[in-house]
Tab-separated table of C-alpha atoms in Angstrom:
chain	number	residue	atom	x	y	z
A	160	MET	CA	170.142	197.404	160.021
A	161	ALA	CA	169.440	194.541	162.343
A	162	GLY	CA	166.337	193.669	160.345
A	163	ARG	CA	168.286	193.555	157.035
A	164	LYS	CA	170.866	191.092	158.507
A	165	GLU	CA	168.133	188.711	159.541
A	166	LYS	CA	166.964	188.506	155.910
A	167	ILE	CA	170.427	188.021	154.375
A	168	GLN	CA	171.781	185.230	156.663
A	169	PRO	CA	169.274	182.499	155.620
A	170	PHE	CA	169.974	183.102	151.911
A	171	HIS	CA	173.740	182.900	152.475
A	172	GLY	CA	173.389	179.540	154.285
A	173	CYS	CA	171.332	178.083	151.424
A	174	GLY	CA	174.000	179.045	148.861
A	175	ILE	CA	176.663	177.203	150.777
A	176	ALA	CA	174.449	174.085	150.997
A	177	ILE	CA	173.725	174.206	147.282
A	178	ALA	CA	177.432	174.489	146.475
A	179	ILE	CA	178.215	171.487	148.635
A	180	LEU	CA	175.423	169.488	146.988
A	181	VAL	CA	176.654	170.377	143.483
A	182	GLY	CA	180.145	169.266	144.463
A	183	ILE	CA	178.849	165.928	145.679
A	184	VAL	CA	176.867	165.359	142.445
A	185	ILE	CA	179.896	166.197	140.286
A	186	GLY	CA	182.025	163.834	142.348
A	187	CYS	CA	179.521	160.994	141.861
A	188	VAL	CA	179.367	161.610	138.137
A	189	CYS	CA	183.134	161.555	137.846
A	190	THR	CA	183.290	158.378	139.913
A	191	VAL	CA	180.883	156.612	137.536
A	192	LEU	CA	182.370	157.877	134.282
A	193	LEU	CA	186.022	157.733	135.318
A	194	PRO	CA	186.385	154.901	137.822
A	195	ASN	CA	190.178	155.197	137.793
A	196	ASP	CA	189.884	158.843	139.016
A	197	PHE	CA	191.754	161.688	137.416
A	198	PHE	CA	195.290	160.531	137.958
A	199	LYS	CA	197.464	160.129	134.878
A	200	SER	CA	198.255	156.417	135.458
A	201	GLY	CA	194.522	155.571	135.408
A	202	SER	CA	194.016	157.381	132.138
A	203	LEU	CA	196.912	155.476	130.539
A	204	LYS	CA	195.386	152.128	131.597
A	205	VAL	CA	192.066	153.052	129.967
A	206	ALA	CA	193.844	154.122	126.775
A	207	SER	CA	195.893	150.898	126.707
A	208	ALA	CA	192.792	148.686	127.118
A	209	SER	CA	191.027	150.561	124.354
A	210	CYS	CA	193.968	149.978	121.995
A	211	GLU	CA	193.919	146.251	122.721
A	212	ARG	CA	190.215	146.092	121.922
A	213	VAL	CA	190.785	147.934	118.651
A	214	LYS	CA	193.549	145.498	117.665
A	215	MET	CA	191.307	142.533	118.492
A	216	PHE	CA	188.445	143.931	116.421
A	217	LYS	CA	190.806	144.542	113.489
A	218	ALA	CA	192.081	140.952	113.636
A	219	GLU	CA	188.549	139.545	113.725
A	220	PHE	CA	187.545	141.811	110.869
A	221	ALA	CA	190.491	140.557	108.800
A	222	ILE	CA	189.493	136.909	109.402
A	223	ILE	CA	185.861	137.590	108.524
A	224	SER	CA	186.918	139.480	105.399
A	225	GLU	CA	189.095	136.540	104.317
A	226	LYS	CA	186.248	134.060	104.861
A	227	ASN	CA	183.862	136.323	103.011
A	228	ALA	CA	186.255	136.504	100.070
A	229	GLU	CA	186.496	132.695	99.994
A	230	LEU	CA	182.711	132.325	100.131
A	231	SER	CA	182.344	134.892	97.361
A	232	LYS	CA	184.769	132.858	95.254
A	233	GLN	CA	182.813	129.649	95.868
A	234	VAL	CA	179.543	131.379	95.015
A	235	SER	CA	181.074	132.659	91.785
A	236	GLU	CA	182.310	129.169	90.881
A	237	LEU	CA	178.896	127.609	91.603
A	238	THR	CA	177.187	130.341	89.610
A	239	GLU	CA	179.461	129.600	86.681
A	240	LYS	CA	178.751	125.868	86.931
A	241	VAL	CA	175.011	126.552	86.948
A	242	ARG	CA	175.414	128.812	83.945
A	243	LEU	CA	177.354	126.156	82.035
A	244	ALA	CA	174.805	123.503	83.022
A	245	GLU	CA	172.000	125.692	81.724
A	246	GLN	CA	173.901	126.180	78.485
A	247	LYS	CA	174.241	122.440	78.077
A	248	THR	CA	170.487	121.994	78.352
A	249	GLU	CA	169.986	124.408	75.490
A	250	ILE	CA	171.325	122.157	72.748
A	251	LYS	CA	170.829	122.669	69.059
A	252	ALA	CA	170.607	119.632	66.798
A	253	GLY	CA	173.738	119.198	64.713
A	254	PRO	CA	174.115	117.906	61.138
A	255	PHE	CA	172.682	114.573	60.063
A	256	GLY	CA	174.497	111.645	61.653
A	257	THR	CA	176.101	113.675	64.445
A	258	VAL	CA	173.233	113.747	66.959
A	259	THR	CA	173.381	111.498	70.008
A	260	GLY	CA	171.142	111.625	73.061
A	261	LEU	CA	172.331	111.686	76.643
A	262	GLN	CA	172.054	108.313	78.361
A	263	THR	CA	174.095	108.868	81.505
A	264	ASN	CA	172.072	110.366	84.324
A	265	PRO	CA	173.879	112.571	86.885
A	266	THR	CA	174.920	110.895	90.109
A	267	VAL	CA	173.095	111.711	93.329
A	268	VAL	CA	174.584	113.963	95.987
A	269	PRO	CA	176.046	111.608	98.648
A	270	ASP	CA	174.122	111.603	101.910
A	271	GLU	CA	176.214	110.094	104.713
A	272	SER	CA	173.438	110.614	107.237
A	273	VAL	CA	171.566	107.553	105.892
A	274	ASN	CA	174.223	105.258	107.377
A	275	PRO	CA	177.318	106.925	108.901
A	276	ARG	CA	178.818	103.585	109.954
A	277	LEU	CA	178.624	102.161	106.440
A	278	ALA	CA	179.970	105.423	105.025
A	279	LYS	CA	183.127	105.144	107.163
A	280	LEU	CA	183.671	101.523	106.120
A	281	LEU	CA	183.243	102.273	102.419
A	282	GLU	CA	185.845	105.025	102.648
A	283	LYS	CA	188.351	102.302	103.566
A	284	VAL	CA	187.187	99.438	101.331
A	285	ALA	CA	185.847	101.037	98.137
A	286	VAL	CA	188.103	101.906	95.197
A	287	ASN	CA	187.203	104.927	93.053
A	288	LYS	CA	183.820	105.102	94.803
A	289	GLU	CA	182.923	101.573	93.602
A	290	ILE	CA	182.301	98.366	95.531
A	291	ILE	CA	181.361	94.711	94.946
A	292	VAL	CA	178.575	93.642	97.317
A	293	VAL	CA	177.698	90.030	98.143
A	294	LEU	CA	174.928	88.797	100.460
A	295	ALA	CA	175.410	85.389	102.073
A	296	ASN	CA	174.098	83.135	104.817
A	297	ASN	CA	175.342	79.778	106.052
A	298	ASN	CA	173.416	77.893	103.335
A	299	VAL	CA	175.874	79.113	100.684
A	300	LYS	CA	179.064	79.129	102.721
A	301	PRO	CA	180.958	76.542	100.564
A	302	MET	CA	180.335	78.637	97.429
A	303	LEU	CA	181.370	81.796	99.268
A	304	GLU	CA	184.653	80.097	100.153
A	305	VAL	CA	185.362	79.421	96.472
A	306	GLN	CA	184.368	82.947	95.501
A	307	THR	CA	186.446	84.744	98.137
A	308	ALA	CA	189.442	82.626	97.147
A	309	SER	CA	188.992	83.783	93.541
A	310	VAL	CA	188.710	87.409	94.699
A	311	LYS	CA	192.031	87.180	96.549
A	312	ARG	CA	193.649	85.369	93.633
A	313	VAL	CA	192.696	88.145	91.216
A	314	GLY	CA	193.630	90.864	93.710
A	315	ILE	CA	190.255	92.603	93.991
A	316	GLN	CA	190.378	95.032	96.925
A	317	ASN	CA	186.868	96.533	96.879
A	318	TYR	CA	184.901	93.410	97.780
A	319	LEU	CA	182.406	93.476	100.642
A	320	VAL	CA	180.267	90.709	102.135
A	321	ILE	CA	176.956	91.390	103.889
A	322	PRO	CA	176.752	88.479	106.363
A	323	LEU	CA	173.186	87.457	107.078
A	324	ASP	CA	174.042	85.271	110.047
A	325	ASP	CA	176.761	84.774	112.645
A	326	SER	CA	178.409	81.931	110.748
A	327	ILE	CA	179.226	84.084	107.726
A	328	GLU	CA	180.387	86.944	109.954
A	329	SER	CA	182.776	84.558	111.693
A	330	PHE	CA	184.005	83.239	108.334
A	331	CYS	CA	184.742	86.767	107.081
A	332	ARG	CA	186.546	87.737	110.263
A	333	SER	CA	188.751	84.644	110.314
A	334	ASN	CA	189.579	84.898	106.597
A	335	GLU	CA	190.210	88.670	106.551
A	336	VAL	CA	187.334	89.348	104.192
A	337	ALA	CA	185.813	92.830	104.481
A	338	TYR	CA	182.235	92.680	105.730
A	339	PHE	CA	179.483	94.932	106.988
A	340	LYS	CA	177.112	93.750	109.674
A	341	ARG	CA	173.807	95.546	109.377
A	342	ASP	CA	171.926	97.081	112.272
A	343	PRO	CA	169.308	94.695	113.704
A	344	ASP	CA	166.116	94.565	111.690
A	345	ASN	CA	163.764	91.741	112.583
A	346	ALA	CA	161.946	91.631	109.263
A	347	ILE	CA	165.161	91.397	107.257
A	348	ASP	CA	167.123	89.201	109.644
A	349	VAL	CA	164.473	86.456	109.600
A	350	VAL	CA	164.828	86.199	105.823
A	351	GLY	CA	168.597	86.516	105.911
A	352	LYS	CA	169.239	83.813	108.505
A	353	SER	CA	166.771	81.155	107.435
A	354	GLY	CA	165.568	82.144	103.990
A	355	SER	CA	166.021	80.227	100.772
A	356	GLY	CA	168.231	81.372	97.934
A	357	SER	CA	165.350	83.108	96.184
A	358	ALA	CA	164.305	84.912	99.383
A	359	VAL	CA	167.844	86.173	99.974
A	360	SER	CA	168.060	87.167	96.306
A	361	GLY	CA	165.025	89.396	96.711
A	362	LEU	CA	166.497	90.921	99.868
A	363	LYS	CA	169.483	92.414	98.046
A	364	PHE	CA	167.403	95.088	96.310
A	365	ARG	CA	166.509	96.543	99.685
A	366	VAL	CA	170.053	96.345	101.058
A	367	LEU	CA	171.735	98.026	98.063
A	368	ARG	CA	169.797	101.275	98.351
A	369	GLU	CA	172.001	102.798	101.050
A	370	PHE	CA	175.156	102.192	99.001
A	371	LEU	CA	173.728	104.260	96.155
A	372	GLN	CA	172.519	106.981	98.527
A	373	LEU	CA	176.077	107.248	99.846
A	374	GLY	CA	177.239	107.913	96.270
A	375	TYR	CA	178.902	104.570	95.460
A	376	GLY	CA	178.651	102.538	92.276
A	377	VAL	CA	177.640	99.000	93.252
A	378	LEU	CA	178.459	95.746	91.502
A	379	LEU	CA	176.066	93.173	92.972
A	380	ALA	CA	177.300	89.585	92.802
A	381	ASP	CA	175.600	86.344	93.795
A	382	VAL	CA	177.785	83.750	95.513
A	383	ASP	CA	177.523	81.166	92.704
A	384	LEU	CA	180.120	82.825	90.488
A	385	VAL	CA	183.895	82.828	90.161
A	386	PHE	CA	186.033	85.916	89.510
A	387	LEU	CA	188.766	85.354	86.940
A	388	GLN	CA	189.623	89.025	86.281
A	389	ASN	CA	188.897	92.313	88.004
A	390	PRO	CA	185.476	93.305	86.619
A	391	PHE	CA	185.954	97.043	87.132
A	392	GLY	CA	188.360	97.156	84.224
A	393	HIS	CA	185.619	95.869	81.908
A	394	LEU	CA	182.682	98.138	82.742
A	395	TYR	CA	181.501	100.944	80.433
A	396	ARG	CA	179.713	103.047	83.081
A	397	ASP	CA	177.644	104.764	80.390
A	398	SER	CA	174.274	103.576	81.703
A	399	ASP	CA	172.329	103.480	84.932
A	400	VAL	CA	172.182	99.678	84.836
A	401	GLU	CA	174.865	97.424	83.361
A	402	SER	CA	173.970	93.748	83.663
A	403	MET	CA	175.079	90.343	82.491
A	404	SER	CA	172.600	88.547	80.275
A	405	ASP	CA	170.920	85.164	80.386
A	406	GLY	CA	171.262	85.069	76.605
A	407	HIS	CA	173.487	82.448	74.995
A	408	ASP	CA	174.430	84.204	71.734
A	409	ASN	CA	174.438	87.683	70.188
A	410	ASN	CA	170.774	87.574	69.206
A	411	THR	CA	169.346	86.386	72.501
A	412	ALA	CA	171.629	88.578	74.604
A	413	TYR	CA	171.420	91.829	72.650
A	414	GLY	CA	168.035	91.638	70.924
A	415	PHE	CA	166.461	90.273	67.743
A	416	ASN	CA	163.309	90.377	65.621
A	417	ASP	CA	161.008	87.444	66.184
A	418	VAL	CA	158.159	86.777	63.761
A	419	PHE	CA	154.768	85.904	65.212
A	420	ASP	CA	152.573	83.969	62.781
A	421	ASP	CA	148.771	83.970	62.939
A	422	PRO	CA	147.280	82.259	59.834
A	423	SER	CA	143.772	83.450	60.739
A	424	MET	CA	144.839	86.985	59.785
A	425	THR	CA	145.468	85.815	56.170
A	426	ARG	CA	147.493	88.532	54.380
A	427	SER	CA	148.634	90.129	57.650
A	428	ARG	CA	149.387	86.831	59.354
A	429	THR	CA	153.015	87.725	60.266
A	430	VAL	CA	153.889	90.252	62.936
A	431	TYR	CA	157.445	91.246	63.755
A	432	THR	CA	158.244	91.412	67.476
A	433	THR	CA	161.364	92.578	69.294
A	434	ARG	CA	162.794	90.204	71.855
A	435	ILE	CA	165.695	90.054	74.273
A	436	TRP	CA	166.576	87.480	76.886
A	437	VAL	CA	166.419	88.793	80.419
A	438	PHE	CA	169.121	90.584	82.339
A	439	ASN	CA	170.536	88.449	85.125
A	440	SER	CA	169.691	89.813	88.572
A	441	GLY	CA	172.626	87.935	90.094
A	442	PHE	CA	175.321	90.135	88.586
A	443	PHE	CA	174.712	93.759	87.673
A	444	TYR	CA	176.292	97.173	88.143
A	445	LEU	CA	174.327	100.217	89.285
A	446	ARG	CA	175.540	103.784	89.026
A	447	PRO	CA	174.413	105.980	91.955
A	448	THR	CA	171.623	107.753	90.074
A	449	LEU	CA	167.958	108.430	90.758
A	450	PRO	CA	166.746	105.862	88.151
A	451	SER	CA	168.914	103.188	89.794
A	452	ILE	CA	167.476	103.956	93.219
A	453	GLU	CA	163.973	104.054	91.755
A	454	LEU	CA	164.569	100.614	90.223
A	455	LEU	CA	165.527	99.191	93.621
A	456	ASP	CA	162.489	100.802	95.232
A	457	ARG	CA	160.114	99.477	92.583
A	458	VAL	CA	161.452	95.928	92.733
A	459	THR	CA	161.405	95.923	96.553
A	460	ASP	CA	157.858	97.277	96.625
A	461	THR	CA	156.570	94.742	94.091
A	462	LEU	CA	158.219	91.789	95.835
A	463	SER	CA	156.885	92.874	99.238
A	464	LYS	CA	153.321	93.277	97.965
A	465	SER	CA	152.949	90.642	95.250
A	466	GLY	CA	155.868	88.283	95.664
A	467	GLY	CA	157.239	86.576	92.571
A	468	TRP	CA	160.682	85.794	91.209
A	469	ASP	CA	163.034	88.712	91.793
A	470	GLN	CA	164.687	88.365	88.364
A	471	ALA	CA	161.359	88.538	86.543
A	472	VAL	CA	160.306	91.605	88.536
A	473	PHE	CA	163.738	93.181	87.961
A	474	ASN	CA	163.334	92.872	84.198
A	475	GLU	CA	159.704	93.948	84.124
A	476	HIS	CA	160.558	97.268	85.729
A	477	LEU	CA	163.603	97.703	83.499
A	478	PHE	CA	161.892	97.058	80.168
A	479	TYR	CA	158.126	97.558	80.376
A	480	PRO	CA	157.225	100.846	78.631
A	481	SER	CA	154.783	103.399	79.973
A	482	HIS	CA	151.200	102.468	79.122
A	483	PRO	CA	147.715	103.182	80.480
A	484	GLY	CA	147.825	102.763	84.229
A	485	TYR	CA	151.610	102.397	84.412
A	486	ILE	CA	154.562	104.801	84.232
A	487	GLY	CA	157.686	103.074	82.988
A	488	LEU	CA	161.123	103.442	84.544
A	489	HIS	CA	163.358	105.852	82.623
A	490	ALA	CA	166.685	104.095	83.203
A	491	SER	CA	169.428	103.576	80.622
A	492	LYS	CA	170.611	99.981	80.196
A	493	ARG	CA	173.597	98.056	78.857
A	494	ALA	CA	173.952	94.303	78.347
A	495	MET	CA	177.406	92.985	79.265
A	496	ASP	CA	179.548	91.032	76.835
A	497	ILE	CA	178.391	87.417	77.144
A	498	TYR	CA	181.911	86.025	76.644
A	499	GLU	CA	183.418	88.263	79.315
A	500	PHE	CA	180.574	88.017	81.824
A	501	MET	CA	179.680	84.418	81.076
A	502	ASN	CA	176.654	82.491	82.255
A	503	SER	CA	176.920	78.729	82.708
A	504	ARG	CA	174.738	77.967	79.678
A	505	VAL	CA	177.263	79.744	77.437
A	506	LEU	CA	180.159	77.962	79.107
A	507	PHE	CA	178.819	74.402	79.043
A	508	LYS	CA	176.789	74.427	75.808
A	509	THR	CA	179.074	76.538	73.630
A	510	VAL	CA	182.474	77.588	74.914
A	511	ARG	CA	183.826	74.266	76.158
A	512	LYS	CA	183.012	72.692	72.766
A	513	ASN	CA	184.732	75.368	70.693
A	514	GLU	CA	188.530	75.342	70.535
A	515	GLU	CA	188.782	79.057	69.758
A	516	LEU	CA	186.353	80.167	72.450
A	517	LYS	CA	188.129	77.970	75.000
A	518	LYS	CA	191.172	80.219	74.615
A	519	LEU	CA	189.246	83.234	75.886
A	520	LYS	CA	189.493	84.065	79.575
A	521	PRO	CA	186.221	85.491	80.904
A	522	VAL	CA	185.971	88.081	83.663
A	523	ILE	CA	183.525	85.953	85.638
A	524	VAL	CA	181.669	82.688	85.232
A	525	HIS	CA	178.211	82.568	86.806
A	526	MET	CA	176.657	79.153	87.439
A	527	ASN	CA	173.121	80.517	87.187
A	528	TYR	CA	171.703	77.832	84.889
A	529	HIS	CA	172.783	74.802	86.906
A	530	SER	CA	171.894	73.299	90.275
A	531	ASP	CA	175.256	71.597	90.960
A	532	LYS	CA	176.770	75.044	91.370
A	533	LEU	CA	179.657	74.301	93.734
A	534	GLU	CA	181.074	71.482	91.628
A	535	ARG	CA	180.910	73.565	88.442
A	536	MET	CA	182.534	76.541	90.188
A	537	GLN	CA	185.400	74.327	91.270
A	538	ALA	CA	185.688	72.912	87.744
A	539	ALA	CA	185.850	76.435	86.269
A	540	VAL	CA	188.753	77.220	88.611
A	541	GLU	CA	190.523	74.020	87.525
A	542	PHE	CA	190.046	74.874	83.846
A	543	TYR	CA	190.786	78.615	83.789
A	544	VAL	CA	193.236	78.924	86.697
A	545	ASN	CA	195.015	75.582	86.946
A	546	GLY	CA	194.924	74.811	83.218
A	547	LYS	CA	193.252	71.415	83.470
A	548	GLN	CA	191.855	71.119	79.959
A	549	ASP	CA	189.373	68.325	80.675
A	550	ALA	CA	187.996	69.857	83.906
A	551	LEU	CA	184.677	70.776	82.258
A	552	ASP	CA	184.190	67.630	80.202
A	553	SER	CA	182.372	65.428	82.712
A	554	PHE	CA	179.394	67.778	83.169
A	555	SER	CA	176.178	67.598	81.213
A	556	ASP	CA	174.901	70.524	79.182
A	557	GLY	CA	171.832	70.881	81.343
A	558	SER	CA	171.374	70.900	85.070
């Protein structure tokens, strides 16, 4: 019997140790899984926190669902617009006499990143996403004074000066004329501050690009013109480029057949040619389209590499057709009414000598043909604004 007890006692001690160990393990597990122990109050706190999380997730889900619905709506609308656009490109020719081609290119998507500072200014100054832009340095300050006075007289709000030196900036500030001072650029500033009229004229093609990229229609105006009406009420906006003409009558301004005669060709000595007098690069309107931006790029590139007169280069790129070695610019064009957007040749050679035409009030008068620009600008104001009937009489026809 004593021997049997010696065998049983060790086994009994091990069982007790194992039980204690199991109890400790279970206690640890419960401590990890249920940190608030087994009391009822702890369980209620866990349940309450879980409910709050569920409510928060439901609220976030509702917001995401609402945003998703809005995005789905926008996607549907864009899909429909794309579908309609695709339908418009699939056009069948209608009956004789009803077919017209599209001449208005779509506007570019505005990109404010090209010049955020200018974008903010244009939001305040522009009207209906359109702006008049004028470049000026101190050399033309007297003419700018006459022009800005005419702008205020007519009540044009969307007029913006690009001062090319400190003098013009000071003038604009003191006379409450909207202006935009460009970021420093040595290459441009040298031309702007000390350049001649022709150099500054060529500079404008480079400056205008950002306005178009921002999605604004731009009416470029030289300083040697007077505003007599608001020009935006007289634009058609059906072309990429809408420009005043250097022509002096309907034929020269809008186009005519000109016969070239070569007697050496005997029976085929006459050849009919089509001619038009150039568009004036001192007053033109550009819609914010890719062809308009391409025009500015081409003119800027040509002037920087080959030089030349900016107006000649402007017209070459507008009118030269594609031919071997050259791809023409595909931009739609409109010539402005020569009696509304009047050049000084029309005014001094024709209008002032015709009693009926003298009764017309032009939108602008541009002294592009004459060198005594300031005096003729002042005379135009006397005639059309102050009613002095002999204000134009003392000037010669030519410059």
